Every structure is written in structure tokens, then in C-alpha cells.
Short mmCIF file of C-alpha atoms and ligand atoms in Angstrom, two decimals:
data_model
loop_
_atom_site.label_atom_id
_atom_site.label_comp_id
_atom_site.label_asym_id
_atom_site.label_seq_id
_atom_site.Cartn_x
_atom_site.Cartn_y
_atom_site.Cartn_z
CA UNK A 30 -1.19 9.19 26.88
CA UNK A 31 -0.56 6.06 24.73
CA UNK A 32 -2.37 5.33 21.25
CA UNK A 33 -2.81 1.92 21.90
CA UNK A 34 -5.63 3.00 24.66
CA UNK A 35 -9.50 1.91 23.00
CA UNK A 36 -11.05 4.41 22.90
CA UNK A 37 -13.32 4.28 26.16
CA UNK A 38 -10.20 4.16 28.30
CA UNK A 39 -9.52 7.04 26.34
CA UNK A 40 -11.97 9.19 27.82
CA UNK A 41 -10.88 8.60 31.19
CA UNK A 42 -7.67 9.52 30.63
CA UNK A 43 -7.08 11.05 27.55
CA UNK A 44 -5.92 14.88 27.62
CA UNK A 45 -5.68 15.14 31.32
CA UNK A 46 -3.29 18.27 32.30
CA UNK A 47 -3.00 17.73 36.15
CA UNK A 48 -1.95 21.20 38.18
CA UNK A 49 0.71 21.23 40.11
CA UNK A 50 -1.31 20.36 42.98
CA UNK A 51 -1.74 16.70 41.48
CA UNK A 52 -5.76 16.14 42.10
CA UNK A 53 -7.52 13.38 40.85
CA UNK A 54 -10.48 14.95 38.47
CA UNK A 55 -9.67 17.58 36.14
CA UNK A 56 -9.24 21.34 37.41
CA UNK A 57 -12.01 23.62 36.09
CA UNK A 58 -9.84 27.04 35.31
CA UNK A 59 -12.71 29.56 35.47
CA UNK A 60 -10.71 32.05 34.37
CA UNK A 61 -11.04 34.05 31.38
CA UNK A 62 -7.50 35.27 30.98
CA UNK A 63 -4.14 34.45 32.00
CA UNK A 64 -1.21 36.25 34.06
CA UNK A 65 2.38 37.43 32.73
CA UNK A 66 5.12 37.25 34.45
CA UNK A 67 6.61 40.10 33.02
CA UNK A 68 6.37 42.26 30.43
CA UNK A 69 8.34 41.20 28.14
CA UNK A 70 6.67 37.17 28.99
CA UNK A 71 3.20 38.74 27.80
CA UNK A 72 4.84 40.26 24.11
CA UNK A 73 6.61 36.28 23.64
CA UNK A 74 3.08 34.99 24.29
CA UNK A 75 1.50 37.36 21.54
CA UNK A 76 4.03 36.58 19.03
CA UNK A 77 3.82 32.81 19.61
CA UNK A 78 1.54 31.27 21.72
CA UNK A 79 2.91 27.62 22.58
CA UNK A 80 1.53 24.32 22.82
CA UNK A 81 0.47 24.61 26.81
CA UNK A 82 0.09 28.37 26.97
CA UNK A 83 -2.76 30.80 26.79
CA UNK A 84 -3.69 34.04 26.54
CA UNK A 85 -7.69 34.10 26.82
CA UNK A 86 -10.43 31.71 27.11
CA UNK A 87 -11.81 33.51 23.34
CA UNK A 88 -8.85 31.43 21.75
CA UNK A 89 -7.90 28.73 24.06
CA UNK A 90 -8.14 27.56 28.03
CA UNK A 91 -6.78 24.86 29.80
CA UNK A 92 -10.46 22.31 30.76
CA UNK A 93 -11.06 23.15 27.28
CA UNK A 94 -8.10 21.98 26.15
CA UNK A 95 -8.39 18.83 27.98
CA UNK A 96 -12.02 18.35 26.83
CA UNK A 97 -10.59 18.47 23.23
CA UNK A 98 -7.43 16.57 23.68
CA UNK A 99 -9.63 13.90 24.77
CA UNK A 100 -12.45 13.69 22.68
CA UNK A 101 -9.47 14.28 19.41
CA UNK A 102 -7.65 11.23 21.40
CA UNK A 103 -11.17 8.99 21.22
CA UNK A 104 -11.69 9.64 16.86
CA UNK A 105 -8.04 9.66 16.13
CA UNK A 106 -8.86 13.14 14.90
CA UNK A 107 -4.86 15.48 14.57
CA UNK A 108 -7.12 18.00 16.30
CA UNK A 109 -10.58 19.81 17.65
CA UNK A 110 -12.35 22.79 18.72
CA UNK A 111 -14.44 22.96 21.26
CA UNK A 112 -17.10 25.06 21.39
CA UNK A 113 -20.59 27.23 22.37
CA UNK A 114 -23.26 24.59 21.00
CA UNK A 115 -23.30 22.69 18.10
CA UNK A 116 -24.49 24.88 15.82
CA UNK A 117 -21.10 26.94 16.22
CA UNK A 118 -19.94 23.80 15.47
CA UNK A 119 -21.60 23.62 12.55
CA UNK A 120 -21.84 27.92 11.55
CA UNK A 121 -18.03 27.30 12.73
CA UNK A 122 -17.28 24.76 9.83
CA UNK A 123 -20.01 25.88 7.56
CA UNK A 124 -18.59 30.03 6.96
CA UNK A 125 -15.09 28.67 7.88
CA UNK A 126 -14.12 26.83 3.94
CA UNK A 127 -17.07 28.56 1.72
CA UNK A 128 -16.22 31.31 -0.13
CA UNK A 129 -18.58 32.82 -2.37
CA UNK A 130 -19.07 31.24 -5.41
CA UNK A 131 -18.07 27.89 -4.04
CA UNK A 132 -20.91 25.06 -4.09
CA UNK A 133 -22.54 22.65 -0.75
CA UNK A 134 -23.76 19.81 -1.82
CA UNK A 135 -25.87 18.47 1.61
CA UNK A 136 -28.42 16.09 1.93
CA UNK A 137 -31.96 17.58 2.93
CA UNK A 138 -32.61 16.22 5.96
CA UNK A 139 -30.64 18.26 8.36
CA UNK A 140 -31.20 20.12 11.58
CA UNK A 141 -33.42 22.98 11.33
CA UNK A 142 -30.89 25.51 11.69
CA UNK A 143 -27.93 23.46 10.03
CA UNK A 144 -30.26 23.92 7.01
CA UNK A 145 -31.43 27.90 7.83
CA UNK A 146 -27.39 28.51 6.93
CA UNK A 147 -27.58 25.98 4.11
CA UNK A 148 -30.98 27.84 2.56
CA UNK A 149 -30.63 30.98 4.49
CA UNK A 150 -27.58 32.81 5.46
CA UNK A 151 -24.84 31.24 2.89
CA UNK A 152 -26.90 31.98 -0.17
CA UNK A 153 -26.52 34.77 1.03
CA UNK A 154 -23.18 35.00 0.63
CA UNK A 155 -23.27 33.57 -2.84
CA UNK A 156 -22.82 29.91 -2.14
CA UNK A 157 -24.45 28.16 -4.34
CA UNK A 158 -26.25 24.43 -2.54
CA UNK A 159 -27.34 21.41 -4.21
CA UNK A 160 -30.38 19.43 -1.70
CA UNK A 161 -29.90 15.47 -2.09
CA UNK A 162 -31.98 13.15 -1.06
CA UNK A 163 -28.72 11.62 1.81
CA UNK A 164 -29.57 7.51 1.43
CA UNK A 165 -29.07 8.29 -3.05
CA UNK A 166 -25.87 7.90 -3.80
CA UNK A 167 -26.25 8.24 -7.07
CA UNK A 168 -28.27 11.55 -6.48
CA UNK A 169 -24.78 12.90 -4.17
CA UNK A 170 -22.93 11.67 -7.58
CA UNK A 171 -25.11 14.60 -10.01
CA UNK A 172 -25.40 17.45 -7.56
CA UNK A 173 -20.86 17.30 -8.20
CA UNK A 174 -19.89 20.37 -10.14
CA UNK A 175 -16.00 22.08 -10.41
CA UNK A 176 -16.56 24.48 -7.62
CA UNK A 177 -18.00 21.98 -4.94
CA UNK A 178 -15.75 22.69 -2.23
CA UNK A 179 -18.03 20.54 0.40
CA UNK A 180 -20.27 17.83 1.25
CA UNK A 181 -21.77 18.17 4.44
CA UNK A 182 -24.62 15.02 6.10
CA UNK A 183 -25.50 14.20 9.24
CA UNK A 184 -24.73 10.49 10.27
CA UNK A 185 -28.10 9.47 10.99
CA UNK A 186 -31.08 12.18 9.43
CA UNK A 187 -33.62 13.11 12.24
CA UNK A 188 -35.99 12.57 13.18
CA UNK A 189 -36.77 8.95 10.20
CA UNK A 190 -33.47 7.86 11.29
CA UNK A 191 -31.93 7.18 7.91
CA UNK A 192 -28.50 5.91 7.80
CA UNK A 193 -25.68 7.52 5.07
CA UNK A 194 -23.42 5.73 3.74
CA UNK A 195 -19.90 7.74 4.88
CA UNK A 196 -17.76 5.31 3.16
CA UNK A 197 -19.13 6.14 -0.20
CA UNK A 198 -20.45 9.33 -0.28
CA UNK A 199 -16.64 10.42 1.02
CA UNK A 200 -15.03 8.64 -2.52
CA UNK A 201 -17.83 10.86 -3.92
CA UNK A 202 -16.44 14.17 -2.33
CA UNK A 203 -13.38 13.43 -3.37
CA UNK A 204 -12.81 12.69 -6.50
CA UNK A 205 -14.51 15.87 -6.68
CA UNK A 206 -11.69 17.53 -5.08
CA UNK A 207 -14.43 18.26 -2.12
CA UNK A 208 -14.30 17.77 1.94
CA UNK A 209 -16.62 15.76 3.41
CA UNK A 210 -18.52 17.18 7.05
CA UNK A 211 -19.80 14.37 9.00
CA UNK A 212 -23.07 16.42 12.00
CA UNK A 213 -22.16 12.34 14.05
CA UNK A 214 -24.61 13.23 17.23
CA UNK A 215 -26.77 10.80 16.36
CA UNK A 216 -23.65 7.98 15.79
CA UNK A 217 -22.19 9.20 18.66
CA UNK A 218 -19.02 8.91 19.44
CA UNK A 219 -19.34 5.57 20.47
CA UNK A 220 -20.64 3.15 17.50
CA UNK A 221 -19.07 4.44 14.49
CA UNK A 222 -14.97 5.25 14.07
CA UNK A 223 -16.52 7.73 10.90
CA UNK A 224 -12.95 9.65 10.57
CA UNK A 225 -11.70 5.99 9.14
CA UNK A 226 -14.62 6.03 7.59
CA UNK A 227 -13.49 8.70 5.64
CA UNK A 228 -14.74 11.81 6.66
CA UNK A 229 -12.25 14.57 6.76
CA UNK A 230 -14.21 16.79 9.26
CA UNK A 231 -16.40 16.42 12.69
CA UNK A 232 -18.96 17.55 14.08
CA UNK A 233 -21.09 17.18 17.43
CA UNK A 234 -23.50 18.90 19.72
CA UNK A 235 -21.85 17.92 23.26
CA UNK A 236 -25.32 19.37 24.05
CA UNK A 237 -26.21 15.74 22.81
CA UNK A 238 -24.64 12.36 24.06
CA UNK A 239 -21.46 13.81 26.05
CA UNK A 240 -23.50 15.55 28.36
CA UNK A 241 -24.98 13.03 28.62
CA UNK A 242 -27.48 14.74 31.31
CA UNK A 243 -29.62 17.72 29.72
CA UNK A 244 -27.32 20.45 31.72
CA UNK A 245 -25.19 21.95 29.28
CA UNK A 246 -24.59 23.82 26.15
CA UNK A 247 -21.50 22.64 23.57
CA UNK A 248 -20.60 22.08 20.51
CA UNK A 249 -17.22 20.40 18.81
CA UNK A 250 -15.38 20.52 15.46
CA UNK A 251 -12.65 17.81 14.72
CA UNK A 252 -9.83 17.05 11.76
CA UNK A 253 -6.84 17.97 10.13
CA UNK A 254 -3.85 19.90 12.71
CA UNK A 255 -3.58 22.40 9.36
CA UNK A 256 -8.32 22.84 8.86
CA UNK A 257 -8.40 22.59 12.93
CA UNK A 258 -5.10 25.89 13.75
CA UNK A 259 -5.14 27.19 10.64
CA UNK A 260 -8.09 27.70 9.62
CA UNK A 261 -10.76 26.93 11.47
CA UNK A 262 -8.90 28.98 15.15
CA UNK A 263 -8.59 32.09 12.96
CA UNK A 264 -12.56 31.82 12.41
CA UNK A 265 -13.77 30.73 15.93
CA UNK A 266 -11.30 32.94 17.40
CA UNK A 267 -12.89 35.85 16.19
CA UNK A 268 -16.02 35.95 16.21
CA UNK A 269 -16.72 34.26 19.06
CA UNK A 270 -17.69 30.89 19.07
CA UNK A 271 -15.76 29.37 22.41
CA UNK A 272 -16.93 27.48 25.07
CA UNK A 273 -16.61 27.75 28.29
CA UNK A 274 -14.46 26.51 31.03
CA UNK A 275 -17.77 25.26 32.94
CA UNK A 276 -19.31 23.51 30.37
CA UNK A 277 -15.81 21.88 29.54
CA UNK A 278 -15.35 20.88 32.39
CA UNK A 279 -18.98 19.41 33.03
CA UNK A 280 -18.49 17.85 29.11
CA UNK A 281 -14.58 17.11 29.83
CA UNK A 282 -17.10 14.94 33.42
CA UNK A 283 -19.61 13.55 30.61
CA UNK A 284 -16.68 12.11 28.25
CA UNK A 285 -15.88 10.05 30.63
CA UNK A 286 -19.54 8.25 31.17
CA UNK A 287 -20.58 7.86 27.20
CA UNK A 288 -19.50 3.85 26.15
CA UNK A 289 -21.17 2.47 28.73
CA UNK A 290 -23.90 5.27 28.77
CA UNK A 291 -24.15 5.42 25.24
CA UNK A 292 -24.36 1.07 24.79
CA UNK A 293 -26.67 0.64 27.82
CA UNK A 294 -28.80 3.18 25.81
CA UNK A 295 -28.53 1.54 22.36
CA UNK A 296 -29.37 -2.17 23.60
CA UNK A 297 -32.80 -0.78 25.69
CA UNK A 298 -33.57 0.74 22.05
CA UNK A 299 -32.75 -2.51 20.12
CA UNK A 300 -35.27 -3.47 23.33
CA UNK A 301 -37.81 -1.46 23.08
CA UNK A 302 -38.29 -1.47 19.19
CA UNK A 303 -38.21 -5.54 18.91
CA UNK A 304 -41.49 -5.55 21.93
CA UNK A 305 -43.08 -2.92 19.65
CA UNK A 306 -42.19 -4.01 16.74
CA UNK A 307 -45.28 -5.30 14.66
CA UNK A 308 -47.52 -3.56 17.23
CA UNK A 309 -51.28 -3.02 16.25
CA UNK A 310 -51.14 1.16 16.55
CA UNK A 311 -47.89 1.49 14.34
CA UNK A 312 -47.60 2.08 11.01
CA UNK A 313 -43.98 1.07 11.50
CA UNK A 314 -40.66 0.45 14.16
CA UNK A 315 -38.13 2.82 12.69
CA UNK A 316 -34.41 1.68 13.95
CA UNK A 317 -31.13 0.55 12.16
CA UNK A 318 -30.70 -1.99 14.60
CA UNK A 319 -33.69 -3.86 13.22
CA UNK A 320 -33.72 -5.73 10.85
CA UNK A 321 -35.79 -4.59 9.23
CA UNK A 322 -34.77 -1.28 9.22
CA UNK A 323 -34.10 -0.16 5.12
CA UNK A 324 -30.17 0.77 5.87
CA UNK A 325 -29.83 -2.13 8.71
CA UNK A 326 -26.40 -3.43 6.38
CA UNK A 327 -25.13 -0.95 6.44
CA UNK A 328 -25.86 0.31 10.14
CA UNK A 329 -24.31 -2.98 11.27
CA UNK A 330 -21.39 -1.98 9.04
CA UNK A 331 -21.24 1.03 9.85
CA UNK A 332 -21.97 0.86 13.33
CA UNK A 333 -21.16 -1.56 16.23
CA UNK A 334 -25.06 -1.09 17.62
CA UNK A 335 -28.35 0.60 15.95
CA UNK A 336 -27.83 4.16 18.34
CA UNK A 337 -29.67 5.45 21.40
CA UNK A 338 -33.43 6.75 19.07
CA UNK A 339 -36.08 4.92 18.19
CA UNK A 340 -39.03 6.20 15.65
CA UNK A 341 -42.22 4.74 16.22
CA UNK A 342 -44.54 5.78 13.04
CA UNK A 343 -47.95 5.70 13.97
CA UNK A 344 -51.13 5.02 11.71
CA UNK A 345 -53.19 7.05 14.21
CA UNK A 346 -51.88 10.23 12.78
CA UNK A 347 -51.37 13.45 15.26
CA UNK A 348 -54.05 11.70 17.85
CA UNK A 349 -52.96 9.24 18.41
CA UNK A 350 -49.14 9.90 19.05
CA UNK A 351 -50.89 12.94 21.15
CA UNK A 352 -52.57 9.89 23.08
CA UNK A 353 -49.01 8.05 23.23
CA UNK A 354 -47.67 11.09 23.86
CA UNK A 355 -50.19 11.45 26.98
CA UNK A 356 -50.03 8.15 28.38
CA UNK A 357 -46.38 7.70 29.03
CA UNK A 358 -45.46 8.02 32.85
CA UNK A 359 -41.55 7.86 33.18
CA UNK A 360 -40.80 9.36 29.39
CA UNK A 361 -41.20 13.09 29.58
CA UNK A 362 -42.34 15.16 26.06
CA UNK A 363 -39.19 17.15 26.02
CA UNK A 364 -37.20 17.94 22.26
CA UNK A 365 -33.29 16.72 23.04
CA UNK A 366 -31.86 13.78 23.15
CA UNK A 367 -29.21 11.36 23.91
CA UNK A 368 -30.40 12.31 28.18
CA UNK A 369 -30.21 10.43 31.12
CA UNK A 370 -33.80 10.04 30.82
CA UNK A 371 -36.22 9.20 28.23
CA UNK A 372 -37.46 11.62 25.93
CA UNK A 373 -40.25 11.53 23.25
CA UNK A 374 -40.56 14.51 21.04
CA UNK A 375 -43.69 15.01 18.35
CA UNK A 376 -41.45 16.69 15.41
CA UNK A 377 -43.93 17.40 12.91
CA UNK A 378 -45.57 19.96 15.75
CA UNK A 379 -42.28 20.73 17.37
CA UNK A 380 -39.14 20.82 16.56
CA UNK A 381 -40.07 20.63 12.27
CA UNK A 382 -43.55 23.03 12.83
CA UNK A 383 -42.19 25.67 10.57
CA UNK A 384 -41.88 23.38 7.58
CA UNK A 385 -45.34 23.28 5.48
CA UNK A 386 -46.56 19.57 5.24
CA UNK A 387 -45.45 18.93 2.22
CA UNK A 388 -41.43 19.78 3.56
CA UNK A 389 -42.46 17.41 6.35
CA UNK A 390 -44.07 15.01 4.16
CA UNK A 391 -40.77 14.69 1.70
CA UNK A 392 -38.79 13.90 5.01
CA UNK A 393 -40.90 11.19 6.11
CA UNK A 394 -42.01 12.91 9.29
CA UNK A 395 -45.74 12.22 9.77
CA UNK A 396 -47.89 13.82 11.94
CA UNK A 397 -48.29 9.87 13.34
CA UNK A 398 -44.00 9.92 14.02
CA UNK A 399 -42.60 10.11 17.76
CA UNK A 400 -39.22 10.27 18.37
CA UNK A 401 -38.28 8.59 20.83
CA UNK A 402 -34.46 9.38 23.11
CA UNK A 403 -33.68 5.82 25.01
CA UNK A 404 -32.59 7.07 28.60
CA UNK A 405 -30.54 5.24 31.50
CA UNK A 406 -33.81 3.69 32.76
CA UNK A 407 -34.18 0.01 33.22
CA UNK A 408 -34.95 -1.56 29.99
CA UNK A 409 -37.97 -4.15 31.33
CA UNK A 410 -39.66 -0.43 32.00
CA UNK A 411 -39.15 0.94 29.67
CA UNK A 412 -40.45 -1.74 27.06
CA UNK A 413 -43.61 -1.68 29.60
CA UNK A 414 -43.92 2.57 29.49
CA UNK A 415 -43.75 2.27 25.24
CA UNK A 416 -46.03 -1.11 25.12
CA UNK A 417 -48.93 -0.13 27.65
CA UNK A 418 -49.03 3.79 25.37
CA UNK A 419 -48.90 1.65 22.16
CA UNK A 420 -52.31 -0.07 23.87
CA UNK A 421 -53.99 3.79 24.46
CA UNK A 422 -53.22 5.15 21.41
CA UNK A 423 -54.50 2.27 19.24
C1 PLP B 29 -28.40 19.21 18.58
C2 PLP B 29 -28.43 19.11 17.24
C3 PLP B 29 -27.25 20.19 16.21
C4 PLP B 29 -27.37 21.99 17.45
O1 PLP B 29 -26.50 21.41 19.21
P1 PLP B 29 -27.03 23.24 19.80
O2 PLP B 29 -25.80 22.05 20.61
O3 PLP B 29 -28.47 22.08 20.59
O4 PLP B 29 -26.09 24.10 19.73
C5 PLP B 29 -27.34 19.94 15.27
N1 PLP B 29 -27.50 18.90 14.84
C6 PLP B 29 -27.76 17.45 15.49
C7 PLP B 29 -28.01 16.39 14.27
C8 PLP B 29 -28.76 18.15 16.47
O5 PLP B 29 -28.80 17.38 17.05
#
């Protein structure tokens, strides 16, 4: 592989390991273990496992390694470790890095399970956490303490699609001697060079755009070779969050089409946002690619497109949101995102149901908010679909 290849070429070729058969499509090594030719070879392998040598699939597997190497090449990361789910990746980052007495600064608008780990689990192990508004840079600065070890943020918040300034938060973290870990799901590997912006550790739920067809759970952590091999890998190896080789194979094939899919989805998202913006049923059309988005300039500086998600804040509250959802014919009602199928979610009654009304209000999650993950259907059909559903929600 050549480093000068663009990410789109790497999506198709990077990390490929061919067996003696010279297969075109990546081989699926659906095996938990590996045979040693002799007792001495087994002893040697356990003493020192080489780069492309394997012992047990909880540690590493050739198909999983292809997925890790391909994504690392795409992101320009030194190394990657694939995990059973996005949450296994987030958990791996937090528990491998933090010890009792450490302090974390995190954006308050986080994926629910990430919030649970920070607020409930880590607190029980003596790790202190401060939550800040991710877009308030002064709040990030003010929250730093001498024992701050980590800053943790989602590149674009869910479901209100606030864009955070990765480069400045990285600077604030580094000035305080801390690392910055970014959950990059909403920005995708296609639209944002998050490590180049200064992030130290990158986390993905591969369940979303990387699979892109709603089949498998998976996740991945990217970072320096030192962090991945000496800090994260021992934690993951011994706690069992490895990615299944079958799922890794699905994700590898997903990476081949990732740029095409995400770009098409983002183009349709912009079409929908433009067409629906100003509709009488809407209090607000939220899309980072729209000029009226509060962080539009930052989004366009940091990203090549506005992403594949749009959020619609309906004036008529939950009743209007439900009328909108029930008028959809192409878009399905579900809670995944990044899928080929367009998906609509009502966060207040599903993904964010467990939060109190006050917590939802603090995060900007109104009863009228609908999150739309834009899929691969024809954009004209999607625009017509959203406009007719908005008419019915008025
Ligand atoms: C889905 C998601 C996760 C969790 O990923 P799983 O694969 O479901 O475990 C974490 N962070 C963000 C931003 C997500 O969208």
C-alpha cells in the first residue's frame, strides 16, 4: 500500500492480506484459534507474537486485522483495535486510560450508554467527571484541573447536531496535559480528518455508517501504536470485547463503499434540509450544512460536508412529531443511523426517554424533535416524502 493513496482508494484496498489462494475478496477467517506446527513453535508464539501471527481471536484474527489496518490507513492513525460494538470501544478507551483520582471533562450531550459509563460506573471507581456544553470553549477551559487526564466529546452531538471545535478542544486538553478522545460516529471517516485536527484517540461505532446496511454490531478505537498496543490492547484482550471475524468481514466490505454512501447520503440530507427549511410546521430545521446552523462556519471548516443526519424540530410538539412519523412511507421508524434505509427517530420518547424533562430541555431535545438519518434512496423521493409528512404535521 502507498501512503499517498487518498482515503477513498484506501477504503477499497488498504489492509488486504491475501492467503495462498490469491482470493479477490477479503478472506473470512472464521476461526477462534490457530494451529502451531510444533511444541517449540507454540512456545515461541506465546513468548513473542509477531505482527502477522495469531494465537486466539479474542486477541487478534487475520480478518479483524484487515479491518483494523484498513481503517487505520483511512484515518492516518498509527494503529487500531476493533471491538464487539461501539460501546465496547468507548468502554475500552475510558477504562484503559482512567484510574482512581483522575478527572475527565466531557461534553454533556453524549450517547446514553457513554453517559452511563462516565456518570455511574467511573464515579464508582473514584474517577471525577465534569460535564460541559460541548460548544462552550470557555467552559472547557474552566473545567480543566491539574488531574484532568482526558477530554471526551462527540464530534457532532446527538440528536441536536451541534458541531464542536475539535482543534481548539484538543489544544485546551493538551495545554492541561490531558488527551482528547473523540467519538466520531456522526462526522464519519469520510467528512472529517479528526486525528489531523488534534484528537489523540478516535472511537467509532462501526454499527452505523461503516456497516451501513444495518447488519452487525462493531466498533473500533484508533490512536498511536503506543496507546493501542500498550494500553488499550491489554485491557481489551483480557476483558473480552473482541470483534467477531464475521462482523469484521462485513465491516471490511462496508468500508469499500463508505465514501460513496456517505457522500450520497449527505447530498440528500442537504437537499432535504434546504427544501424543508422554513416549512410552516417547523420551529427549526437543524443541519450543519445549512447556512443558518449556529456552527455552520465551523462545520464547513472542519468537515467536507454537513453529514448524513438532519433534525427537524416541529412546532406542534409530540403530537405533530407523531403525525409526521406516521405519515412517512419510505422512511422507517427505528433507532439506528447511517443505514442505507432512511430512518426517523423521536428521541424524547425512545432513545432519550429515560432522561427527565429537565435533562432533555438542557440538551435541547424538545417533544417536537425528530432525528432523520438520511439513507440511499433517491433524493427527490426523500424530499417529497419529508414535505408531505410535514404538511400532515401542521
Ligand atoms: C451508536 C453509538 C454508540 C454505540 O455504538 P454500539 O455499536 O451501538 O455499541 C456510541 N456513540 C455514538 C455516537 C453512537 O451513535
